[in-house]
CSV table of C-alpha atoms and ligand atoms in Angstrom, one decimal:
chain,number,residue,atom,x,y,z
I,26,MET,CA,1.1,-1.7,-15.9
I,27,ASN,CA,-2.2,0.2,-16.1
I,28,ILE,CA,-2.0,3.9,-15.3
I,29,ILE,CA,-4.9,6.0,-14.1
I,30,ILE,CA,-4.0,9.7,-14.0
I,31,THR,CA,-6.3,11.8,-11.8
I,32,LYS,CA,-6.7,15.5,-11.5
I,33,ASN,CA,-5.9,15.6,-7.8
I,34,TYR,CA,-5.4,13.6,-4.6
I,35,GLN,CA,-9.2,13.5,-3.8
I,36,GLU,CA,-10.0,11.9,-7.1
I,37,LEU,CA,-7.1,9.4,-6.6
I,38,SER,CA,-8.4,8.5,-3.1
I,39,LYS,CA,-11.9,7.9,-4.4
I,40,LYS,CA,-10.8,5.7,-7.3
I,41,ALA,CA,-8.5,3.7,-5.0
I,42,ALA,CA,-11.4,3.2,-2.6
I,43,ASN,CA,-13.6,1.9,-5.5
I,44,ILE,CA,-11.0,-0.7,-6.4
I,45,PHE,CA,-10.6,-1.7,-2.7
I,46,LEU,CA,-14.3,-2.1,-2.2
I,47,ASN,CA,-14.8,-3.9,-5.5
I,48,GLN,CA,-12.3,-6.4,-4.3
I,49,LEU,CA,-14.2,-6.8,-1.1
I,50,ALA,CA,-17.5,-7.2,-3.0
I,51,LEU,CA,-16.0,-9.8,-5.2
I,52,LYS,CA,-14.5,-11.8,-2.4
I,53,PRO,CA,-15.7,-11.0,1.1
I,54,ASP,CA,-12.8,-13.0,2.6
I,55,SER,CA,-10.1,-11.2,0.6
I,56,VAL,CA,-6.6,-10.9,1.9
I,57,PHE,CA,-5.4,-7.3,1.6
I,58,GLY,CA,-1.8,-6.2,1.7
I,59,LEU,CA,-1.8,-2.7,3.3
I,60,ALA,CA,0.5,0.3,3.4
I,61,THR,CA,0.9,3.2,5.8
I,62,GLY,CA,2.3,6.7,5.0
I,63,SER,CA,0.4,9.8,3.9
I,64,THR,CA,-0.7,8.6,0.4
I,65,PRO,CA,-3.3,5.9,1.3
I,66,LEU,CA,-4.8,8.1,4.1
I,67,GLY,CA,-7.4,9.6,1.7
I,68,MET,CA,-8.4,6.1,0.5
I,69,TYR,CA,-8.8,4.8,4.0
I,70,ALA,CA,-10.9,7.8,4.9
I,71,GLU,CA,-13.1,7.3,1.9
I,72,ILE,CA,-13.6,3.6,2.7
I,73,ILE,CA,-14.5,4.5,6.3
I,74,LYS,CA,-17.0,7.1,5.1
I,75,ARG,CA,-18.6,4.5,2.8
I,76,PHE,CA,-18.5,1.9,5.6
I,77,LYS,CA,-20.6,4.2,7.7
I,78,ASN,CA,-23.1,4.9,5.0
I,79,HIS,CA,-23.5,1.4,3.6
I,80,THR,CA,-23.3,-2.2,4.7
I,81,TYR,CA,-19.8,-3.4,4.3
I,82,ASP,CA,-18.4,-6.3,6.2
I,83,PHE,CA,-14.7,-6.5,6.9
I,84,SER,CA,-15.1,-9.3,9.4
I,85,ARG,CA,-13.8,-12.0,7.1
I,86,VAL,CA,-11.0,-9.9,5.6
I,87,LYS,CA,-7.4,-10.6,6.5
I,88,THR,CA,-4.7,-8.0,6.3
I,89,PHE,CA,-0.9,-8.0,6.1
I,90,ASN,CA,0.9,-4.7,6.5
I,91,LEU,CA,4.0,-4.1,4.5
I,92,ASP,CA,6.4,-2.9,7.1
I,93,GLU,CA,7.1,-1.7,10.6
I,94,TYR,CA,9.9,0.3,12.2
I,95,TYR,CA,12.3,-1.8,14.1
I,96,GLY,CA,12.5,-1.0,17.8
I,97,LEU,CA,9.1,0.6,18.2
I,98,LYS,CA,6.4,-1.0,20.3
I,99,LYS,CA,2.9,-1.5,18.9
I,100,ASN,CA,1.5,1.1,21.3
I,101,ASN,CA,4.1,3.8,20.3
I,102,PRO,CA,2.1,6.5,18.4
I,103,GLN,CA,4.9,6.5,15.7
I,104,SER,CA,4.6,2.8,15.0
I,105,TYR,CA,2.9,1.7,11.8
I,106,TYR,CA,0.7,-0.6,13.9
I,107,TYR,CA,-0.7,2.3,15.8
I,108,PHE,CA,-1.1,4.3,12.6
I,109,MET,CA,-3.2,1.6,11.1
I,110,GLN,CA,-5.3,1.2,14.2
I,111,GLU,CA,-6.1,4.9,14.3
I,112,ASN,CA,-6.6,5.6,10.6
I,113,PHE,CA,-8.3,2.4,9.5
I,114,PHE,CA,-8.7,-0.7,11.6
I,115,LYS,CA,-10.6,0.8,14.6
I,116,GLN,CA,-13.1,2.5,12.3
I,117,VAL,CA,-14.4,-0.5,10.4
I,118,ASN,CA,-15.3,-4.0,11.6
I,119,PHE,CA,-12.0,-5.8,11.2
I,120,LYS,CA,-11.4,-8.7,13.6
I,121,ASP,CA,-8.1,-8.4,15.5
I,122,LYS,CA,-7.2,-12.0,14.8
I,123,ASN,CA,-7.3,-11.2,11.1
I,124,ILE,CA,-4.8,-8.3,11.3
I,125,ASN,CA,-1.2,-9.3,10.6
I,126,PHE,CA,1.8,-7.1,11.3
I,127,LEU,CA,5.6,-7.6,11.5
I,128,ASN,CA,6.6,-7.2,15.2
I,129,GLY,CA,9.0,-4.3,15.4
I,130,MET,CA,10.1,-5.5,18.8
I,131,ALA,CA,10.9,-9.1,17.7
I,132,SER,CA,14.1,-10.3,19.5
I,133,ASN,CA,14.7,-12.6,16.5
I,134,PRO,CA,13.9,-10.5,13.4
I,135,GLN,CA,15.0,-13.3,11.0
I,136,LYS,CA,12.5,-15.7,12.6
I,137,GLU,CA,9.8,-13.0,12.7
I,138,CYS,CA,10.3,-12.3,9.0
I,139,ALA,CA,10.4,-16.0,8.0
I,140,ASP,CA,7.2,-16.6,10.0
I,141,TYR,CA,5.4,-13.6,8.3
I,142,GLU,CA,6.6,-14.8,4.9
I,143,ALA,CA,5.2,-18.3,5.6
I,144,LYS,CA,1.9,-16.9,6.8
I,145,ILE,CA,1.5,-14.8,3.6
I,146,LYS,CA,2.3,-17.9,1.6
I,147,ARG,CA,-0.6,-19.7,3.4
I,148,ASN,CA,-2.9,-16.6,2.8
I,149,PRO,CA,-2.0,-15.3,-0.6
I,150,ILE,CA,-2.6,-11.6,-1.0
I,151,ASP,CA,-5.5,-10.7,-3.3
I,152,LEU,CA,-4.9,-7.0,-3.5
I,153,GLN,CA,-1.7,-5.3,-2.4
I,154,ILE,CA,-1.8,-1.6,-1.7
I,155,LEU,CA,1.4,0.3,-2.2
I,156,GLY,CA,2.7,3.9,-1.9
I,157,ILE,CA,6.0,4.8,-3.4
I,158,GLY,CA,9.0,6.5,-1.8
I,159,ALA,CA,10.6,9.5,-3.5
I,160,ASN,CA,13.6,7.2,-4.0
I,161,GLY,CA,11.5,4.6,-5.6
I,162,HIS,CA,11.1,2.3,-2.6
I,163,ILE,CA,8.0,0.1,-2.2
I,164,GLY,CA,7.4,-1.2,1.3
I,165,PHE,CA,10.8,-0.4,2.8
I,166,ASN,CA,12.6,-2.1,-0.1
I,167,GLU,CA,15.2,0.6,-0.6
I,168,PRO,CA,17.3,1.1,-3.7
I,169,GLY,CA,19.6,-1.9,-4.1
I,170,SER,CA,16.8,-4.3,-3.0
I,171,LYS,CA,16.7,-7.5,-5.1
I,172,LEU,CA,13.8,-8.7,-7.3
I,173,ASN,CA,13.3,-11.9,-5.4
I,174,SER,CA,13.9,-10.4,-1.9
I,175,LYS,CA,11.8,-11.7,0.9
I,176,SER,CA,10.8,-10.2,4.3
I,177,ARG,CA,13.8,-9.0,6.2
I,178,LEU,CA,15.3,-6.4,8.5
I,179,ILE,CA,16.7,-3.5,6.5
I,180,ASP,CA,18.6,-0.2,7.1
I,181,LEU,CA,16.5,2.8,6.0
I,182,ASP,CA,17.9,5.0,3.3
I,183,LYS,CA,19.0,8.5,4.3
I,184,LYS,CA,16.3,9.9,2.0
I,185,THR,CA,13.6,7.8,3.6
I,186,ILE,CA,14.6,9.0,7.1
I,187,GLU,CA,14.5,12.6,5.9
I,188,ASP,CA,11.1,12.1,4.2
I,189,ASN,CA,9.6,10.3,7.1
I,190,SER,CA,10.8,12.8,9.6
I,191,LYS,CA,7.5,14.7,8.8
I,192,PHE,CA,5.8,12.2,11.1
I,193,PHE,CA,8.3,12.7,14.0
I,194,SER,CA,9.3,15.8,16.0
I,195,SER,CA,12.9,15.6,14.7
I,196,LYS,CA,14.9,13.7,12.2
I,197,GLY,CA,16.9,12.1,15.0
I,198,GLU,CA,13.8,10.3,16.3
I,199,VAL,CA,13.2,8.4,13.1
I,200,PRO,CA,14.2,4.8,13.5
I,201,THR,CA,17.1,3.8,11.3
I,202,ARG,CA,15.9,0.2,10.7
I,203,ALA,CA,12.7,-1.5,9.7
I,204,LEU,CA,11.2,-4.8,9.0
I,205,THR,CA,9.7,-5.1,5.5
I,206,ILE,CA,8.2,-7.7,3.2
I,207,GLY,CA,10.4,-8.2,0.2
I,208,ILE,CA,9.9,-7.3,-3.5
I,209,GLY,CA,9.4,-11.0,-4.2
I,210,THR,CA,6.7,-11.1,-1.5
I,211,ILE,CA,5.0,-8.0,-3.1
I,212,LEU,CA,5.1,-9.6,-6.5
I,213,SER,CA,3.4,-12.7,-5.2
I,214,ALA,CA,0.2,-10.7,-4.7
I,215,LYS,CA,-2.5,-11.4,-7.3
I,216,LYS,CA,-3.2,-7.8,-7.9
I,217,ILE,CA,-1.3,-4.6,-7.0
I,218,LEU,CA,-2.6,-1.1,-6.6
I,219,LEU,CA,0.1,1.6,-6.2
I,220,LEU,CA,-0.9,5.2,-5.3
I,221,ALA,CA,1.3,8.2,-6.0
I,222,SER,CA,0.6,11.8,-5.3
I,223,GLY,CA,2.6,15.0,-5.5
I,224,LYS,CA,5.6,16.5,-7.4
I,225,ASN,CA,8.1,14.9,-5.1
I,226,LYS,CA,7.1,11.4,-6.4
I,227,ALA,CA,7.4,12.4,-10.1
I,228,GLU,CA,10.9,11.1,-10.6
I,229,ALA,CA,10.2,7.8,-8.8
I,230,VAL,CA,7.0,7.4,-10.9
I,231,ARG,CA,9.0,7.9,-14.1
I,232,GLY,CA,11.6,5.4,-12.9
I,233,MET,CA,8.8,2.9,-12.1
I,234,VAL,CA,6.9,3.3,-15.4
I,235,GLU,CA,9.3,4.3,-18.1
I,236,LYS,CA,12.8,3.2,-17.2
I,237,GLN,CA,14.2,-0.2,-17.5
I,238,SER,CA,13.5,-2.2,-14.3
I,239,SER,CA,16.4,-2.2,-11.9
I,240,ALA,CA,17.3,-2.2,-8.2
I,241,LYS,CA,18.0,1.6,-8.6
I,242,CYS,CA,14.3,2.1,-8.5
I,243,PRO,CA,12.7,-0.9,-6.7
I,244,ALA,CA,9.2,0.1,-7.8
I,245,SER,CA,10.3,-0.6,-11.4
I,246,PHE,CA,10.2,-4.3,-10.6
I,247,LEU,CA,6.5,-4.0,-10.7
I,248,GLN,CA,6.8,-4.0,-14.5
I,249,LYS,CA,7.3,-7.7,-14.1
I,250,HIS,CA,3.8,-8.3,-12.6
I,251,ASN,CA,0.9,-8.7,-14.9
I,252,ASP,CA,-1.8,-7.0,-12.9
I,253,VAL,CA,-0.7,-3.7,-11.6
I,254,ILE,CA,-2.8,-0.5,-11.4
I,255,VAL,CA,-1.1,2.8,-10.7
I,256,ILE,CA,-3.3,5.6,-9.7
I,257,ALA,CA,-1.3,8.9,-9.7
I,258,ASP,CA,-2.3,12.5,-9.8
I,259,GLN,CA,-1.1,15.0,-12.4
I,260,GLU,CA,1.8,16.2,-10.3
I,261,ALA,CA,3.1,12.7,-9.7
I,262,THR,CA,3.0,11.9,-13.4
I,263,SER,CA,4.4,15.3,-14.5
I,264,MET,CA,7.8,13.7,-15.5
I,265,LEU,CA,6.4,10.9,-17.7
I,266,LYS,CA,7.5,11.4,-21.3
I,267,LYS,CA,5.0,9.2,-23.0
I,268,LYS,CA,1.4,10.3,-23.4
I,269,TYR,CA,-1.0,8.3,-21.1
I,270,LYS,CA,-4.7,8.7,-21.7
I,271,SER,CA,-6.4,9.6,-18.5
I,272,GLN,CA,-9.0,6.9,-18.4
I,273,ASN,CA,-11.3,5.1,-16.1
I,274,ASN,CA,-11.7,1.7,-17.7
I,275,PHE,CA,-9.0,0.0,-15.6
I,276,GLU,CA,-11.5,0.1,-12.8
I,277,ASP,CA,-13.0,-2.7,-14.8
I,278,ILE,CA,-15.6,-3.2,-12.1
I,279,ILE,CA,-17.5,-0.1,-11.3
I,280,TYR,CA,-18.7,0.5,-7.7
I,281,ASN,CA,-21.8,2.6,-7.4
I,282,GLU,CA,-22.1,4.6,-4.3
I,283,ASN,CA,-25.7,3.6,-3.5
I,284,ASN,CA,-25.6,0.0,-4.5
I,285,ILE,CA,-22.8,-2.4,-5.2
I,286,SER,CA,-23.2,-2.8,-8.9
I,287,ILE,CA,-20.7,-4.8,-10.7
I,288,LYS,CA,-20.1,-4.0,-14.3
I,289,ARG,CA,-17.3,-5.2,-16.5
I,290,HIS,CA,-16.1,-3.2,-19.5
X,16,LIG,C1,4.5,2.5,4.0
X,16,LIG,C2,5.5,2.1,3.0
X,16,LIG,C3,6.2,3.1,2.2
X,16,LIG,C4,5.4,4.3,1.8
X,16,LIG,C5,6.2,5.4,1.0
X,16,LIG,C6,5.4,6.6,0.7
X,16,LIG,O1,4.0,1.4,4.7
X,16,LIG,O2,5.8,1.0,2.9
X,16,LIG,O3,6.8,2.5,1.1
X,16,LIG,O4,4.3,3.9,1.0
X,16,LIG,O5,7.3,5.7,1.8
X,16,LIG,O6,5.1,7.3,1.8
X,16,LIG,P1,4.1,8.5,1.8
X,16,LIG,O7,2.8,8.0,1.3
X,16,LIG,O8,4.1,9.0,3.2
X,16,LIG,O9,4.7,9.5,0.8
C-alpha cells in the first residue's frame, strides 16, 4: 500500500486527477471503477477543468460505479446515478452506453448483482477509485463484509445512514439498503486509488493501513492487493502511528498540465 500524504483536500484532488488522467493517457479505453460521496468531488472537478482546457477523450472509457441506494430511481436527485451525471458524466464526453450502474430499482436484486458482476469480469477494472467510510467501509461493504464478497444487496450500517444524512433533508429519508459491488470485486481491479480527507476518517485510515486486516475495517482488506495508492490529507492521516514520508514518487507517471508528458521514476 503506497501512501501519499497531502497538505489539504485541494492537493489531494489534484494528485488524484493526475493519476486518473495518466491512466487515461496510458490506455484510452480504460475501465474505471468510480465512487460517489463528497471525497472524489474535487478530483472530478479537477478532471472536468482539465477536460475543458485540453483535449481529452473519454469516449472509449467504460465506467462501473461502486454502489447505488436500493429503492431510488435513476432520476431521483439523491440517487448515485444522478450524482454522477451531474458531477461528472455530463461534463465530459462519456458515451451513455459505456456507463454502468447497479439498478436501485431492480425487482430481482440478486440477478442484477450477478449480471453486474459478470459484466465486470468481462471488462476488468483498470483503476478503481474509492472513498472510505468513517466506519472503514469501501463501496457499501460495511463492517462484517467478507474478503471474497461479491456484488449484493446490503443493509446500511447505522453510522453510514447518519453520515450520509448530510446529503438528505433528514436522517429518516436515507435509504436503509443499497446494492454494492463486493470486496472481492474491488480487489479484482488492477489498480486501486483510495482517497481520504478530514479528521472523521482518521480512525478508519489507521484501521486500513496499520491494523491487521479484518472484517471490522473492510478497507483493511486492501492490504491484500499489490497495487493500492492511498491519497490522504494530513487530517485523515493524523492517527497513523508510523512515520510516512510525504512523497510524490508514487505518481510514477507525471502528468504535465500543458502537455501529456509521461515520465517514470
Ligand atoms: C460511495 C461509496 C462510499 C463512500 C464513503 C465515503 O460510492 O461507495 O464508500 O466512498 O462513504 O463517503 P464521503 O466521501 O462522502 O465521505
